[in-house]
Coordinates of C-alpha atoms and ligand atoms in Angstrom, one line a residue:
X1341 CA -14.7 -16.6 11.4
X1342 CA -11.8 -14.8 9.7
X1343 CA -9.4 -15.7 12.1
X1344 CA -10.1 -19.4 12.7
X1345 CA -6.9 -20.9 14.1
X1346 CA -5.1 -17.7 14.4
X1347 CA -2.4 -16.8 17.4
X1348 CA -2.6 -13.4 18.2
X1349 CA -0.7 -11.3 20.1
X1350 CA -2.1 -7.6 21.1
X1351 CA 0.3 -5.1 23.4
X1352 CA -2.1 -2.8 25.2
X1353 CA -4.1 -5.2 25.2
X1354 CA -5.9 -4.2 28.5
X1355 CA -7.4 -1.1 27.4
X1356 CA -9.3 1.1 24.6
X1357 CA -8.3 -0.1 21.4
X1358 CA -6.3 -3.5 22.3
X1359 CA -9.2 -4.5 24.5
X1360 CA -12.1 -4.1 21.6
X1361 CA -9.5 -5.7 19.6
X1362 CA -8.6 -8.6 22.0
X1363 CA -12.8 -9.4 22.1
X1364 CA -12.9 -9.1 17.9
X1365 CA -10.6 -11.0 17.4
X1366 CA -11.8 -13.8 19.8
X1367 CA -15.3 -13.4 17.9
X1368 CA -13.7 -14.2 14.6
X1369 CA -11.6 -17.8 16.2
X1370 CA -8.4 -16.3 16.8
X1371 CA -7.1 -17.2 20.3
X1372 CA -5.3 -13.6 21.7
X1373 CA -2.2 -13.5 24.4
X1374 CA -3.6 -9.9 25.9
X1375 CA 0.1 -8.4 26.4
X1376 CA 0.0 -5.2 28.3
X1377 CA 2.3 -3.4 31.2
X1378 CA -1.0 -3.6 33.4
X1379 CA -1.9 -7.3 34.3
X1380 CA -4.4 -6.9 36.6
X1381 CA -6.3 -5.3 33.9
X1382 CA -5.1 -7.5 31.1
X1383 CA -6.2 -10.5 33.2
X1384 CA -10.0 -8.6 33.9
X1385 CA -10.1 -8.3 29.6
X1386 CA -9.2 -12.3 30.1
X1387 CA -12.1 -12.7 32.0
X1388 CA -14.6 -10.8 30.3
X1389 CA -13.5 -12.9 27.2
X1390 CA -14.2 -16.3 29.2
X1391 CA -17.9 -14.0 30.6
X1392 CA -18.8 -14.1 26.3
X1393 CA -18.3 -17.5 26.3
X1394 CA -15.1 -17.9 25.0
X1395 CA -13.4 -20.0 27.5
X1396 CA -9.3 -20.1 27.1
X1397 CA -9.4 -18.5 23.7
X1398 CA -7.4 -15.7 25.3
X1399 CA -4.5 -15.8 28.3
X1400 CA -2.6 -12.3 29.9
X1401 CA 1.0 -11.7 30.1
X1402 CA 2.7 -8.7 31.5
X1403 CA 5.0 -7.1 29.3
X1404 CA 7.0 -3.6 29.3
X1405 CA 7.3 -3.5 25.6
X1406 CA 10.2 -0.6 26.1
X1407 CA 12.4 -4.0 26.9
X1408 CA 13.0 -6.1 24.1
X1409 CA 14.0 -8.8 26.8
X1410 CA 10.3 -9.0 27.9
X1411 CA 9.1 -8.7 24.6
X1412 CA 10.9 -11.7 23.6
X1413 CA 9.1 -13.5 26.5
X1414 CA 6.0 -12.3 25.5
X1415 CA 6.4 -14.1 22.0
X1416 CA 7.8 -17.3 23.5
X1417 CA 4.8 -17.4 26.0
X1418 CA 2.4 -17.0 23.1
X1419 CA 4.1 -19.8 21.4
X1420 CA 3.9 -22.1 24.7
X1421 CA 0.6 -21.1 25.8
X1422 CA -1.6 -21.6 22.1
X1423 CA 1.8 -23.2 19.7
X1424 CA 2.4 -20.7 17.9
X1425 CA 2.2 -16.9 15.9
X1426 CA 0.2 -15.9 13.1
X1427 CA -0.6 -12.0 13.9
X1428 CA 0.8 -9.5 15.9
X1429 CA -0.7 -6.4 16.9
X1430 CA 2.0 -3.8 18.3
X1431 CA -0.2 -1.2 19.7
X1432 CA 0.5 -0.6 23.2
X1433 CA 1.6 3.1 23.8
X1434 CA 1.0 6.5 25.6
X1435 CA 0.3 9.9 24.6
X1436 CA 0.9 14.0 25.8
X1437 CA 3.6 16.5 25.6
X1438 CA 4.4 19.5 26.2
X1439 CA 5.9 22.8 24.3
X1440 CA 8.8 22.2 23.0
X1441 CA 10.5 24.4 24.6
X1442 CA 9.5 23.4 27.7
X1443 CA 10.9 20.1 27.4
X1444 CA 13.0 17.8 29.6
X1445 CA 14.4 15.4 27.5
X1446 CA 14.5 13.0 30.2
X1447 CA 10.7 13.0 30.7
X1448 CA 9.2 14.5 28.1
X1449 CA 11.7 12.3 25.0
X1450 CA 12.8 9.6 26.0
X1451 CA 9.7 8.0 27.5
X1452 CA 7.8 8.5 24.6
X1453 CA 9.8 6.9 22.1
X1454 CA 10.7 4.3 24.6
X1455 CA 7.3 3.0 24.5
X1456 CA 5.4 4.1 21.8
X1457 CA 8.7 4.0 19.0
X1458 CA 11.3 1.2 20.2
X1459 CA 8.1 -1.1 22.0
X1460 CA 6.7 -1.5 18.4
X1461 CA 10.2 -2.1 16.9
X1462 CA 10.7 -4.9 19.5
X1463 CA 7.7 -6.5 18.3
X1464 CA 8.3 -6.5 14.8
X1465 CA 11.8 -8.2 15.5
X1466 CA 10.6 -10.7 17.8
X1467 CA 7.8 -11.4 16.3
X1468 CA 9.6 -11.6 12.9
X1469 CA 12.2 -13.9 14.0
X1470 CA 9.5 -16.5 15.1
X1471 CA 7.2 -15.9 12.1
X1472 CA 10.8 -17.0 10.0
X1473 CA 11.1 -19.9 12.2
X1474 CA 7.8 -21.0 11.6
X1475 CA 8.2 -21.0 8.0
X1476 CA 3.9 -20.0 7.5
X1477 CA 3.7 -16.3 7.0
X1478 CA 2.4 -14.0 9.4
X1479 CA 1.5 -10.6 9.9
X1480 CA 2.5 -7.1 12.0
X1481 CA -0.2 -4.5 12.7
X1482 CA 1.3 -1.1 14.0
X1483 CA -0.9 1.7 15.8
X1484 CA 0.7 4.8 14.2
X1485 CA -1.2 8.0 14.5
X1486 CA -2.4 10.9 12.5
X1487 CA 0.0 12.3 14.1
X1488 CA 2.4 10.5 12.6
X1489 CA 2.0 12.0 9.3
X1490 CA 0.9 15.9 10.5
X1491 CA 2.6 18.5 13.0
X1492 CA 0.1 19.4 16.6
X1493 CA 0.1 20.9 19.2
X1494 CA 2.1 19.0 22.3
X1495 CA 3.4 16.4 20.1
X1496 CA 6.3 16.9 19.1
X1497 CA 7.7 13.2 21.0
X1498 CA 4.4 11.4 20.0
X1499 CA 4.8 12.7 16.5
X1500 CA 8.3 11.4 16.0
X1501 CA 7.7 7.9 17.4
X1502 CA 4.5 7.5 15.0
X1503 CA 5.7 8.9 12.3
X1504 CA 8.9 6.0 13.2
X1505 CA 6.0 3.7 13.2
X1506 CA 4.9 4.3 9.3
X1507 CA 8.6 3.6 8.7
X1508 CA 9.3 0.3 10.6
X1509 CA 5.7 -0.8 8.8
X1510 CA 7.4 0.0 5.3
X1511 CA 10.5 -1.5 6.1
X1512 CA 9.6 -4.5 7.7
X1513 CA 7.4 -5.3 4.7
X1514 CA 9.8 -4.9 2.8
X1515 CA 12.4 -6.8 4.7
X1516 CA 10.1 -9.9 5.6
X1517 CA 8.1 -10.1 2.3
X1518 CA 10.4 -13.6 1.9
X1519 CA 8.7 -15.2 4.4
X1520 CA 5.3 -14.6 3.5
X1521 CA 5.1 -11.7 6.1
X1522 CA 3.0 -8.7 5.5
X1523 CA 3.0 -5.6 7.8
X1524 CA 0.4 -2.9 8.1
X1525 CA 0.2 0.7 10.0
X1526 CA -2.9 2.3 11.4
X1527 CA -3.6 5.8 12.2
X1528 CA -6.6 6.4 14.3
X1529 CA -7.9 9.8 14.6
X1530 CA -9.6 10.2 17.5
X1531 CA -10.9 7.3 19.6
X1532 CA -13.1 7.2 22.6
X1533 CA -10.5 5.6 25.1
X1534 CA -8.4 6.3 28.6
X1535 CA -5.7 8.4 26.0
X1536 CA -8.7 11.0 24.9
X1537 CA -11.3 10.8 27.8
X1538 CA -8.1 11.7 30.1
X1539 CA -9.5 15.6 28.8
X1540 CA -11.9 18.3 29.2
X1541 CA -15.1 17.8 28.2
X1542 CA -15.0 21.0 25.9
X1543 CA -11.3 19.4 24.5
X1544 CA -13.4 16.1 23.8
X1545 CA -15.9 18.2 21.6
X1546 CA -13.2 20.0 19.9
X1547 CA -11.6 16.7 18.7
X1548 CA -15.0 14.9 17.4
X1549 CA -15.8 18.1 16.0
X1550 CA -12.6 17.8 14.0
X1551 CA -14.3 14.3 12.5
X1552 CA -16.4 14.0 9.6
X1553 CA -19.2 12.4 11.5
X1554 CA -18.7 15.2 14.9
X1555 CA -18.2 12.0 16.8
X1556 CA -15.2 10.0 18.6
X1557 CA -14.5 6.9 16.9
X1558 CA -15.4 3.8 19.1
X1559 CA -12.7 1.7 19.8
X1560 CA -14.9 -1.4 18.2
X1561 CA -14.5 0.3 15.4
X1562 CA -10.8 0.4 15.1
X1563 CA -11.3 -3.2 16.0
X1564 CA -13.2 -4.1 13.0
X1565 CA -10.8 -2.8 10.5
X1566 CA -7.8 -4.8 12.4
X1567 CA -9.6 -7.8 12.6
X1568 CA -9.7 -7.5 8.8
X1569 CA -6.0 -6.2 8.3
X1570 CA -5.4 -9.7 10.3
X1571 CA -7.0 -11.6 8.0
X1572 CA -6.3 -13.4 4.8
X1573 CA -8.8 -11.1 2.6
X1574 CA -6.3 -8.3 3.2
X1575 CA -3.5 -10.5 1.8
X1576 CA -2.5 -7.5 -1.1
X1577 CA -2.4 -4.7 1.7
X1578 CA 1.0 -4.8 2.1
X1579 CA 3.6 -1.9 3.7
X1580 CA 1.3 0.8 4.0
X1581 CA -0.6 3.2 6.2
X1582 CA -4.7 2.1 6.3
X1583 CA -6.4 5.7 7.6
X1584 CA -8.6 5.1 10.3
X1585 CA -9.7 8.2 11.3
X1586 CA -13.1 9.0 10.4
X1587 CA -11.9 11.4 7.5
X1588 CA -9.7 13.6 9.6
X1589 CA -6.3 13.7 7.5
X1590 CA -8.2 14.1 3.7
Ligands
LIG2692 P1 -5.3 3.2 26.2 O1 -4.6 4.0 27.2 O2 -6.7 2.8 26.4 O3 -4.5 1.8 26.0 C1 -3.1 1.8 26.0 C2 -2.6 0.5 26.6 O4 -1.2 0.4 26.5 C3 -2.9 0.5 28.1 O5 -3.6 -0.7 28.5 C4 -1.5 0.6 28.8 O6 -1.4 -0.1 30.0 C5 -0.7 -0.1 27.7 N1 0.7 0.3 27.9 C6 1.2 1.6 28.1 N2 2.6 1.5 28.2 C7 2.9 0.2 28.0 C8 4.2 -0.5 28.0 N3 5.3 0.2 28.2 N4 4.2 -1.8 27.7 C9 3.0 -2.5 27.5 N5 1.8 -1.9 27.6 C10 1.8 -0.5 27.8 O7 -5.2 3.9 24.8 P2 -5.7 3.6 23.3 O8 -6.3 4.8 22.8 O9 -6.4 2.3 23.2 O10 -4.3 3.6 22.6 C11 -3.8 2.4 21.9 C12 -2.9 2.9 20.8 O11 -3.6 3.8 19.9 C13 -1.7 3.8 21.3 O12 -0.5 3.4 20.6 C14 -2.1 5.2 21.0 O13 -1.0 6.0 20.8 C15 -2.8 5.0 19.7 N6 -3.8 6.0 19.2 C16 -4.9 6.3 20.0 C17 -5.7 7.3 19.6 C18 -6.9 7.7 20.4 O14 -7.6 8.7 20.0 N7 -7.3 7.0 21.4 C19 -5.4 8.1 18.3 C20 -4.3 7.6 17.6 C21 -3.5 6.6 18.1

């Protein structure tokens, strides 16, 4: 139980990653607030957690986290719903692109670092300014990318914001460090969710192939290492980038 009397908070909670992470972190005693723009399907994650047995260890809320309005809300609900914030787990986002030069800023930008860049800056500051008031430490997970840290193919928006990601992780550690707050990113590789299995069959092969095992990471996995980012064990990782991806950057 590494998270015994944790408050979590996990944006895309509803789906892929967020979702295996919303059920780990339930299994190790954390209670979660499953944040995600989607509440019917953050709500259907709430019940499969009450299904394991794990009655009100998790509640929805709906949350754009473009608007750092509703993320604010999103931490005070936390707060009201289990007292308080220990972790928070900014990895709600959206992938694709197109070329470059086939761009509209307007749709093909903006969106993108809307969501994926200024939704986990939102978090950090929210969750930072409660973590402060608390006055008991805390601690900020942030779903970067490989991409984050490499040029591809129709991401040159994804790219930016993740690569953003890496630096809000350094800075905030940096920045929060007085109030015993630690902040960690993670760049997945490739990961068996909605985001991947939106593509051909033949793509799907090309991106496991691109793994060390020739497999698509499971989400649980991904979940296991947060879980342990989360916990007090990984008190000395600290403002850095933890590579999950199965090998594929080294
Ligand atoms: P997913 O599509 O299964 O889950 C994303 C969740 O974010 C969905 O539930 C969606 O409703 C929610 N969301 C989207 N926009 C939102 C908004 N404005 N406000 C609140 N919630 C919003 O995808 P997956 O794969 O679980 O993605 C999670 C994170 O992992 C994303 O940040 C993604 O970029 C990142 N990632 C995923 C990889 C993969 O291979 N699946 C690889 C590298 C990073």
């Amino acid at each position: 139980m590494r998270l015994e009397n944790k408050v979590a908070i996990i944006t895309g909670g509803a789906s892929g990653i967020g979702r295996a992470t919303v059920h780990k972190f339930v299994r190790e005693g954390a209670r979660v607030l499953v944040a995600d723009i989607n509440l019917e399907q953050a709500e259907k994650v709430v019940a499969e957690v009450t299904a394991a047995g794990f009655e009100g260890a998790a509640a929805a809320a709906q949350v754009d986290v473009s608007s750092y309005a509703e993320v604010e809300a999103m931490v005070a609900r936390a707060v009201e719903v289990f007292g308080g914030l220990d972790v928070i787990f900014n990895n709600a986002g959206i992938a694709g692109g197109k070329p470059l030069l086939e761009h509209d800023p307007e749709v093909d930008y903006a969106p993108m670092i809307r969501i994926d860049q200024d939704g986990v800056y939102h978090g950090i500051l929210a969750a930072g300014r409660q973590f402060r008031d608390q006055g008991r430490g805390g601690v900020i997970i942030n779903t970067s990318s490989i991409y984050g840290e490499q040029a591809a193919e129709l991401a040159f928006s994804y790219s930016a914001a993740k690569a953003a990601v890496i630096s809000f992780t350094r800075s905030a550690a940096y920045e929060l460090a007085e109030y015993g707050v630690r902040a960690v990113a993670i760049t997945p590789g490739r990961v068996g969710t909605p985001i991947i299995n939106q593509f051909s069959e033949e793509l799907r092969q090309t991106f496991a192939s691109e793994q060390m095992r020739g497999a698509l990471t499971e989400p649980e996995e991904i979940a296991n290492v947060v879980a342990f980012l989360a916990s007090d064990e990984a008190n000395v990782i600290n403002g850095t980038v933890v590579h999950v991806d199965d090998g594929y950057s080294s």
